[in-house]
């Protein structure tokens, strides 16, 4: 008798199975584990005051998660320097728990002299990498290292209709290699649709000329499918957005919107603004990828640099905390 053959190779290099094994249940097993542990997502908002940063974050997560809704006074004075304020909330939907941290940067771009106002932000981003690295090089490591690394930085561009400010290009240039930057045009309802399109094209051109790589970065596309999905997104960026946490009745339906003299701007209506595109991209299609690019690229770069400085072998001592600005 010939020996039993359990599989025959097909042309694609895989095996033709003679019956159900159950490999596909790994996905369900992973899902169950993730449901139990939940996950972290840390988002930073940068842009000068009055651009609707808090409102946009509240709109994205349909809850009061921004710093301003967490007990800070609405009328607080603009700080003399850039401050970093982080607020965390646990959001649960469909049995999935997300620990969301919103990092705000009050004072950014609001000074008479805004030179180097990106520095405290860069320092904060690197400090989170440092914290993670310290945990990672410990001899006894935690099973789950708390992740405070910034997965995504939404940069708010003022809807001037003209050009980017020098501060905008400077900030994005300095930080695009240490964090995922997603530029958005704020308060897009202050421009007509034509002005908006023109401004978007101008901003895209300027980012290209300045060599600024925003997320999703071309070089990290994994395959052709990835590339074609991301090309569509890149061509639509920067998203022109309007945020609102107020509800109105429109044609018998309750919608999130902003009331203006000539009607209601519906935030989630793609004909009114690009908020829905931003939300789908940020949360529904690329949230996991934002986390992965942060871990595999930005953090990896930081880690390699630090371990090289450190001779690579010894655990990093706390006396070593250098404020290295990559």
GROMACS .gro file of C-alpha atoms in nm:
model
  326
    1UNK     CA    1   0.000   0.000   0.000
    2UNK     CA    2   0.120   0.350  -0.069
    3UNK     CA    3   0.160   0.569   0.242
    4UNK     CA    4  -0.129   0.803   0.327
    5UNK     CA    5  -0.088   1.145   0.168
    6UNK     CA    6  -0.242   1.418   0.381
    7UNK     CA    7  -0.197   1.706   0.144
    8UNK     CA    8  -0.116   1.774  -0.214
    9UNK     CA    9   0.046   2.103  -0.309
   10UNK     CA   10  -0.144   2.320  -0.548
   11UNK     CA   11   0.015   2.563  -0.790
   12UNK     CA   12  -0.012   2.865  -0.561
   13UNK     CA   13   0.227   2.704  -0.315
   14UNK     CA   14  -0.045   2.639  -0.054
   15UNK     CA   15  -0.181   2.298   0.040
   16UNK     CA   16  -0.515   2.148  -0.053
   17UNK     CA   17  -0.659   2.019   0.274
   18UNK     CA   18  -0.854   1.697   0.295
   19UNK     CA   19  -1.093   1.830   0.552
   20UNK     CA   20  -1.158   2.113   0.793
   21UNK     CA   21  -0.879   2.176   1.046
   22UNK     CA   22  -0.987   2.500   1.206
   23UNK     CA   23  -0.689   2.729   1.145
   24UNK     CA   24  -0.930   3.012   1.071
   25UNK     CA   25  -1.049   3.015   1.433
   26UNK     CA   26  -0.721   3.188   1.531
   27UNK     CA   27  -0.890   3.515   1.430
   28UNK     CA   28  -1.177   3.454   1.670
   29UNK     CA   29  -0.930   3.352   1.944
   30UNK     CA   30  -0.739   3.676   1.893
   31UNK     CA   31  -1.063   3.873   1.896
   32UNK     CA   32  -1.164   3.720   2.231
   33UNK     CA   33  -0.830   3.805   2.386
   34UNK     CA   34  -0.839   4.162   2.257
   35UNK     CA   35  -1.194   4.202   2.386
   36UNK     CA   36  -1.071   4.103   2.732
   37UNK     CA   37  -0.765   4.326   2.743
   38UNK     CA   38  -0.889   4.620   2.540
   39UNK     CA   39  -0.639   4.855   2.375
   40UNK     CA   40  -0.481   5.199   2.401
   41UNK     CA   41  -0.513   5.477   2.148
   42UNK     CA   42  -0.334   5.806   2.203
   43UNK     CA   43  -0.418   6.102   1.985
   44UNK     CA   44  -0.256   6.446   1.996
   45UNK     CA   45  -0.417   6.765   1.867
   46UNK     CA   46  -0.199   7.059   1.763
   47UNK     CA   47  -0.294   7.399   1.624
   48UNK     CA   48  -0.351   7.746   1.759
   49UNK     CA   49  -0.651   7.828   1.979
   50UNK     CA   50  -0.994   7.878   1.829
   51UNK     CA   51  -0.963   7.616   1.554
   52UNK     CA   52  -1.212   7.375   1.715
   53UNK     CA   53  -0.964   7.110   1.827
   54UNK     CA   54  -1.160   7.001   2.136
   55UNK     CA   55  -1.488   6.998   1.947
   56UNK     CA   56  -1.345   6.787   1.666
   57UNK     CA   57  -1.212   6.523   1.905
   58UNK     CA   58  -1.545   6.512   2.090
   59UNK     CA   59  -1.722   6.471   1.754
   60UNK     CA   60  -1.485   6.192   1.643
   61UNK     CA   61  -1.551   5.986   1.954
   62UNK     CA   62  -1.909   6.101   2.007
   63UNK     CA   63  -1.835   6.180   2.371
   64UNK     CA   64  -1.680   6.451   2.583
   65UNK     CA   65  -1.322   6.334   2.578
   66UNK     CA   66  -1.129   6.653   2.522
   67UNK     CA   67  -0.944   6.847   2.786
   68UNK     CA   68  -1.200   7.129   2.780
   69UNK     CA   69  -1.487   6.895   2.863
   70UNK     CA   70  -1.287   6.738   3.145
   71UNK     CA   71  -1.330   7.022   3.390
   72UNK     CA   72  -1.090   7.280   3.251
   73UNK     CA   73  -1.251   7.621   3.230
   74UNK     CA   74  -1.372   7.725   2.887
   75UNK     CA   75  -1.242   8.077   2.939
   76UNK     CA   76  -0.895   7.984   3.057
   77UNK     CA   77  -0.617   8.224   2.961
   78UNK     CA   78  -0.388   8.135   2.673
   79UNK     CA   79  -0.072   8.002   2.837
   80UNK     CA   80   0.253   8.198   2.791
   81UNK     CA   81   0.430   7.885   2.671
   82UNK     CA   82   0.321   7.563   2.506
   83UNK     CA   83   0.179   7.326   2.764
   84UNK     CA   84   0.105   6.958   2.725
   85UNK     CA   85  -0.216   6.830   2.880
   86UNK     CA   86  -0.329   6.469   2.852
   87UNK     CA   87  -0.675   6.341   2.947
   88UNK     CA   88  -0.769   5.971   2.938
   89UNK     CA   89  -1.109   5.806   2.913
   90UNK     CA   90  -1.221   5.450   2.863
   91UNK     CA   91  -1.470   5.424   2.579
   92UNK     CA   92  -1.661   5.101   2.526
   93UNK     CA   93  -1.853   5.003   2.214
   94UNK     CA   94  -1.977   4.659   2.114
   95UNK     CA   95  -1.792   4.501   2.403
   96UNK     CA   96  -1.458   4.650   2.292
   97UNK     CA   97  -1.280   4.871   2.543
   98UNK     CA   98  -1.052   5.148   2.424
   99UNK     CA   99  -0.845   5.358   2.660
  100UNK     CA  100  -0.835   5.684   2.470
  101UNK     CA  101  -0.586   5.953   2.567
  102UNK     CA  102  -0.625   6.295   2.411
  103UNK     CA  103  -0.310   6.506   2.432
  104UNK     CA  104  -0.371   6.877   2.387
  105UNK     CA  105  -0.106   7.145   2.337
  106UNK     CA  106  -0.254   7.476   2.460
  107UNK     CA  107  -0.039   7.777   2.376
  108UNK     CA  108   0.090   7.637   2.048
  109UNK     CA  109   0.103   7.906   1.781
  110UNK     CA  110  -0.059   8.165   2.009
  111UNK     CA  111   0.251   8.360   2.108
  112UNK     CA  112   0.389   8.674   1.947
  113UNK     CA  113   0.708   8.480   1.883
  114UNK     CA  114   0.637   8.118   1.795
  115UNK     CA  115   0.997   8.014   1.730
  116UNK     CA  116   1.071   7.664   1.853
  117UNK     CA  117   0.720   7.616   1.992
  118UNK     CA  118   0.736   7.263   1.846
  119UNK     CA  119   1.012   7.174   2.095
  120UNK     CA  120   0.798   7.089   2.402
  121UNK     CA  121   0.578   6.873   2.177
  122UNK     CA  122   0.875   6.689   2.031
  123UNK     CA  123   1.012   6.644   2.383
  124UNK     CA  124   0.680   6.497   2.504
  125UNK     CA  125   0.662   6.252   2.210
  126UNK     CA  126   1.018   6.134   2.277
  127UNK     CA  127   0.958   6.107   2.652
  128UNK     CA  128   0.678   5.859   2.584
  129UNK     CA  129   0.912   5.649   2.366
  130UNK     CA  130   1.172   5.668   2.645
  131UNK     CA  131   0.919   5.549   2.903
  132UNK     CA  132   0.826   5.252   2.686
  133UNK     CA  133   1.190   5.171   2.618
  134UNK     CA  134   1.276   5.175   2.989
  135UNK     CA  135   1.002   4.920   3.053
  136UNK     CA  136   1.117   4.711   2.760
  137UNK     CA  137   1.482   4.684   2.864
  138UNK     CA  138   1.400   4.592   3.225
  139UNK     CA  139   1.510   4.242   3.320
  140UNK     CA  140   1.169   4.163   3.463
  141UNK     CA  141   0.921   4.305   3.218
  142UNK     CA  142   0.552   4.372   3.261
  143UNK     CA  143   0.333   4.141   3.059
  144UNK     CA  144   0.171   4.448   2.908
  145UNK     CA  145   0.373   4.767   2.895
  146UNK     CA  146   0.143   5.067   2.940
  147UNK     CA  147   0.145   5.246   2.606
  148UNK     CA  148   0.147   5.625   2.622
  149UNK     CA  149   0.318   5.670   2.285
  150UNK     CA  150   0.141   5.918   2.056
  151UNK     CA  151  -0.013   5.712   1.775
  152UNK     CA  152  -0.141   6.003   1.578
  153UNK     CA  153  -0.103   6.381   1.573
  154UNK     CA  154  -0.385   6.576   1.410
  155UNK     CA  155  -0.243   6.907   1.292
  156UNK     CA  156  -0.501   7.183   1.246
  157UNK     CA  157  -0.439   7.419   0.956
  158UNK     CA  158  -0.607   7.759   0.973
  159UNK     CA  159  -0.869   7.807   0.698
  160UNK     CA  160  -0.703   8.120   0.558
  161UNK     CA  161  -0.754   8.022   0.195
  162UNK     CA  162  -0.401   8.148   0.124
  163UNK     CA  163  -0.088   7.957   0.216
  164UNK     CA  164   0.046   7.751   0.505
  165UNK     CA  165   0.211   7.956   0.773
  166UNK     CA  166   0.583   7.907   0.825
  167UNK     CA  167   0.497   7.759   1.165
  168UNK     CA  168   0.284   7.490   0.999
  169UNK     CA  169   0.559   7.372   0.765
  170UNK     CA  170   0.822   7.401   1.036
  171UNK     CA  171   0.621   7.190   1.283
  172UNK     CA  172   0.530   6.917   1.034
  173UNK     CA  173   0.884   6.902   0.897
  174UNK     CA  174   1.036   6.869   1.244
  175UNK     CA  175   0.793   6.607   1.369
  176UNK     CA  176   0.695   6.399   1.067
  177UNK     CA  177   0.977   6.155   1.137
  178UNK     CA  178   0.883   6.089   1.498
  179UNK     CA  179   0.502   6.076   1.488
  180UNK     CA  180   0.218   6.007   1.240
  181UNK     CA  181   0.095   6.350   1.135
  182UNK     CA  182  -0.253   6.389   0.987
  183UNK     CA  183  -0.310   6.746   0.864
  184UNK     CA  184  -0.668   6.876   0.859
  185UNK     CA  185  -0.815   7.207   0.749
  186UNK     CA  186  -1.011   7.336   1.047
  187UNK     CA  187  -1.348   7.515   1.046
  188UNK     CA  188  -1.398   7.437   0.678
  189UNK     CA  189  -1.744   7.598   0.681
  190UNK     CA  190  -1.575   7.941   0.671
  191UNK     CA  191  -1.485   7.878   0.304
  192UNK     CA  192  -1.695   7.814  -0.004
  193UNK     CA  193  -1.657   7.473  -0.172
  194UNK     CA  194  -1.447   7.629  -0.450
  195UNK     CA  195  -1.218   7.808  -0.202
  196UNK     CA  196  -1.191   7.487  -0.005
  197UNK     CA  197  -1.083   7.281  -0.308
  198UNK     CA  198  -0.829   7.544  -0.413
  199UNK     CA  199  -0.689   7.570  -0.063
  200UNK     CA  200  -0.661   7.192  -0.029
  201UNK     CA  201  -0.467   7.167  -0.355
  202UNK     CA  202  -0.240   7.452  -0.251
  203UNK     CA  203  -0.171   7.295   0.089
  204UNK     CA  204  -0.099   6.955  -0.072
  205UNK     CA  205   0.144   7.117  -0.316
  206UNK     CA  206   0.320   7.307  -0.035
  207UNK     CA  207   0.357   6.992   0.175
  208UNK     CA  208   0.503   6.814  -0.126
  209UNK     CA  209   0.748   7.094  -0.209
  210UNK     CA  210   0.860   7.109   0.157
  211UNK     CA  211   0.917   6.732   0.153
  212UNK     CA  212   0.673   6.674   0.440
  213UNK     CA  213   0.562   6.312   0.476
  214UNK     CA  214   0.224   6.296   0.642
  215UNK     CA  215   0.041   5.976   0.734
  216UNK     CA  216  -0.020   5.738   0.550
  217UNK     CA  217   0.343   5.762   0.434
  218UNK     CA  218   0.404   5.629   0.081
  219UNK     CA  219   0.713   5.433   0.186
  220UNK     CA  220   0.514   5.219   0.432
  221UNK     CA  221   0.252   5.092   0.185
  222UNK     CA  222   0.274   4.716   0.223
  223UNK     CA  223   0.144   4.595  -0.113
  224UNK     CA  224  -0.041   4.713  -0.422
  225UNK     CA  225  -0.383   4.692  -0.257
  226UNK     CA  226  -0.254   4.898   0.034
  227UNK     CA  227  -0.100   5.147  -0.206
  228UNK     CA  228  -0.418   5.197  -0.405
  229UNK     CA  229  -0.630   5.241  -0.086
  230UNK     CA  230  -0.380   5.485   0.059
  231UNK     CA  231  -0.339   5.677  -0.268
  232UNK     CA  232  -0.713   5.754  -0.259
  233UNK     CA  233  -0.675   5.885   0.097
  234UNK     CA  234  -0.361   6.085   0.020
  235UNK     CA  235  -0.535   6.249  -0.277
  236UNK     CA  236  -0.825   6.355  -0.052
  237UNK     CA  237  -0.603   6.500   0.220
  238UNK     CA  238  -0.589   6.729   0.405
  239UNK     CA  239  -0.951   6.670   0.504
  240UNK     CA  240  -1.152   6.990   0.538
  241UNK     CA  241  -1.352   6.937   0.855
  242UNK     CA  242  -1.617   7.087   1.078
  243UNK     CA  243  -1.682   6.953   1.427
  244UNK     CA  244  -1.993   6.983   1.641
  245UNK     CA  245  -2.141   6.813   1.942
  246UNK     CA  246  -2.485   6.974   1.902
  247UNK     CA  247  -2.780   6.790   1.750
  248UNK     CA  248  -3.044   6.938   1.521
  249UNK     CA  249  -3.356   6.805   1.347
  250UNK     CA  250  -3.313   6.793   0.972
  251UNK     CA  251  -3.591   6.630   0.764
  252UNK     CA  252  -3.715   6.445   1.071
  253UNK     CA  253  -3.369   6.304   1.151
  254UNK     CA  254  -3.139   6.408   1.433
  255UNK     CA  255  -2.800   6.514   1.299
  256UNK     CA  256  -2.482   6.658   1.444
  257UNK     CA  257  -2.441   7.004   1.302
  258UNK     CA  258  -2.354   7.371   1.328
  259UNK     CA  259  -2.622   7.633   1.291
  260UNK     CA  260  -2.533   7.922   1.062
  261UNK     CA  261  -2.731   8.217   0.927
  262UNK     CA  262  -2.809   8.024   0.608
  263UNK     CA  263  -2.882   7.682   0.748
  264UNK     CA  264  -2.729   7.387   0.924
  265UNK     CA  265  -2.390   7.248   0.834
  266UNK     CA  266  -2.430   6.873   0.885
  267UNK     CA  267  -2.103   6.742   1.020
  268UNK     CA  268  -2.148   6.383   0.904
  269UNK     CA  269  -2.290   6.470   0.563
  270UNK     CA  270  -2.012   6.419   0.302
  271UNK     CA  271  -2.169   6.694   0.085
  272UNK     CA  272  -2.114   6.947   0.363
  273UNK     CA  273  -1.766   6.862   0.487
  274UNK     CA  274  -1.510   6.583   0.503
  275UNK     CA  275  -1.552   6.492   0.867
  276UNK     CA  276  -1.698   6.147   0.785
  277UNK     CA  277  -1.398   6.069   0.562
  278UNK     CA  278  -1.157   6.166   0.838
  279UNK     CA  279  -1.344   5.954   1.093
  280UNK     CA  280  -1.365   5.648   0.867
  281UNK     CA  281  -0.996   5.674   0.786
  282UNK     CA  282  -0.876   5.743   1.140
  283UNK     CA  283  -1.098   5.498   1.328
  284UNK     CA  284  -1.263   5.249   1.093
  285UNK     CA  285  -0.981   5.163   0.853
  286UNK     CA  286  -0.642   5.281   0.984
  287UNK     CA  287  -0.650   5.283   1.364
  288UNK     CA  288  -0.457   4.957   1.394
  289UNK     CA  289  -0.211   5.068   1.127
  290UNK     CA  290  -0.146   5.397   1.310
  291UNK     CA  291  -0.051   5.190   1.615
  292UNK     CA  292   0.169   4.957   1.411
  293UNK     CA  293   0.356   5.235   1.226
  294UNK     CA  294   0.415   5.405   1.563
  295UNK     CA  295   0.560   5.085   1.709
  296UNK     CA  296   0.747   4.944   1.411
  297UNK     CA  297   0.881   5.263   1.257
  298UNK     CA  298   0.883   5.572   1.482
  299UNK     CA  299   0.950   5.394   1.811
  300UNK     CA  300   1.198   5.158   1.645
  301UNK     CA  301   1.395   5.457   1.511
  302UNK     CA  302   1.402   5.614   1.858
  303UNK     CA  303   1.499   5.286   2.020
  304UNK     CA  304   1.785   5.216   1.778
  305UNK     CA  305   1.920   5.567   1.829
  306UNK     CA  306   1.905   5.539   2.208
  307UNK     CA  307   2.061   5.194   2.225
  308UNK     CA  308   2.341   5.302   1.992
  309UNK     CA  309   2.416   5.602   2.214
  310UNK     CA  310   2.409   5.368   2.507
  311UNK     CA  311   2.643   5.103   2.376
  312UNK     CA  312   2.334   4.892   2.323
  313UNK     CA  313   2.398   4.652   2.607
  314UNK     CA  314   2.324   4.797   2.946
  315UNK     CA  315   1.975   4.872   3.066
  316UNK     CA  316   1.916   5.243   3.037
  317UNK     CA  317   1.972   5.396   3.379
  318UNK     CA  318   1.741   5.672   3.494
  319UNK     CA  319   2.037   5.910   3.510
  320UNK     CA  320   2.044   5.866   3.133
  321UNK     CA  321   1.723   6.046   3.054
  322UNK     CA  322   1.846   6.261   2.777
  323UNK     CA  323   1.607   6.497   2.616
  324UNK     CA  324   1.708   6.382   2.275
  325UNK     CA  325   1.522   6.558   2.001
  326UNK     CA  326   1.541   6.329   1.705
   0.00000   0.00000   0.00000
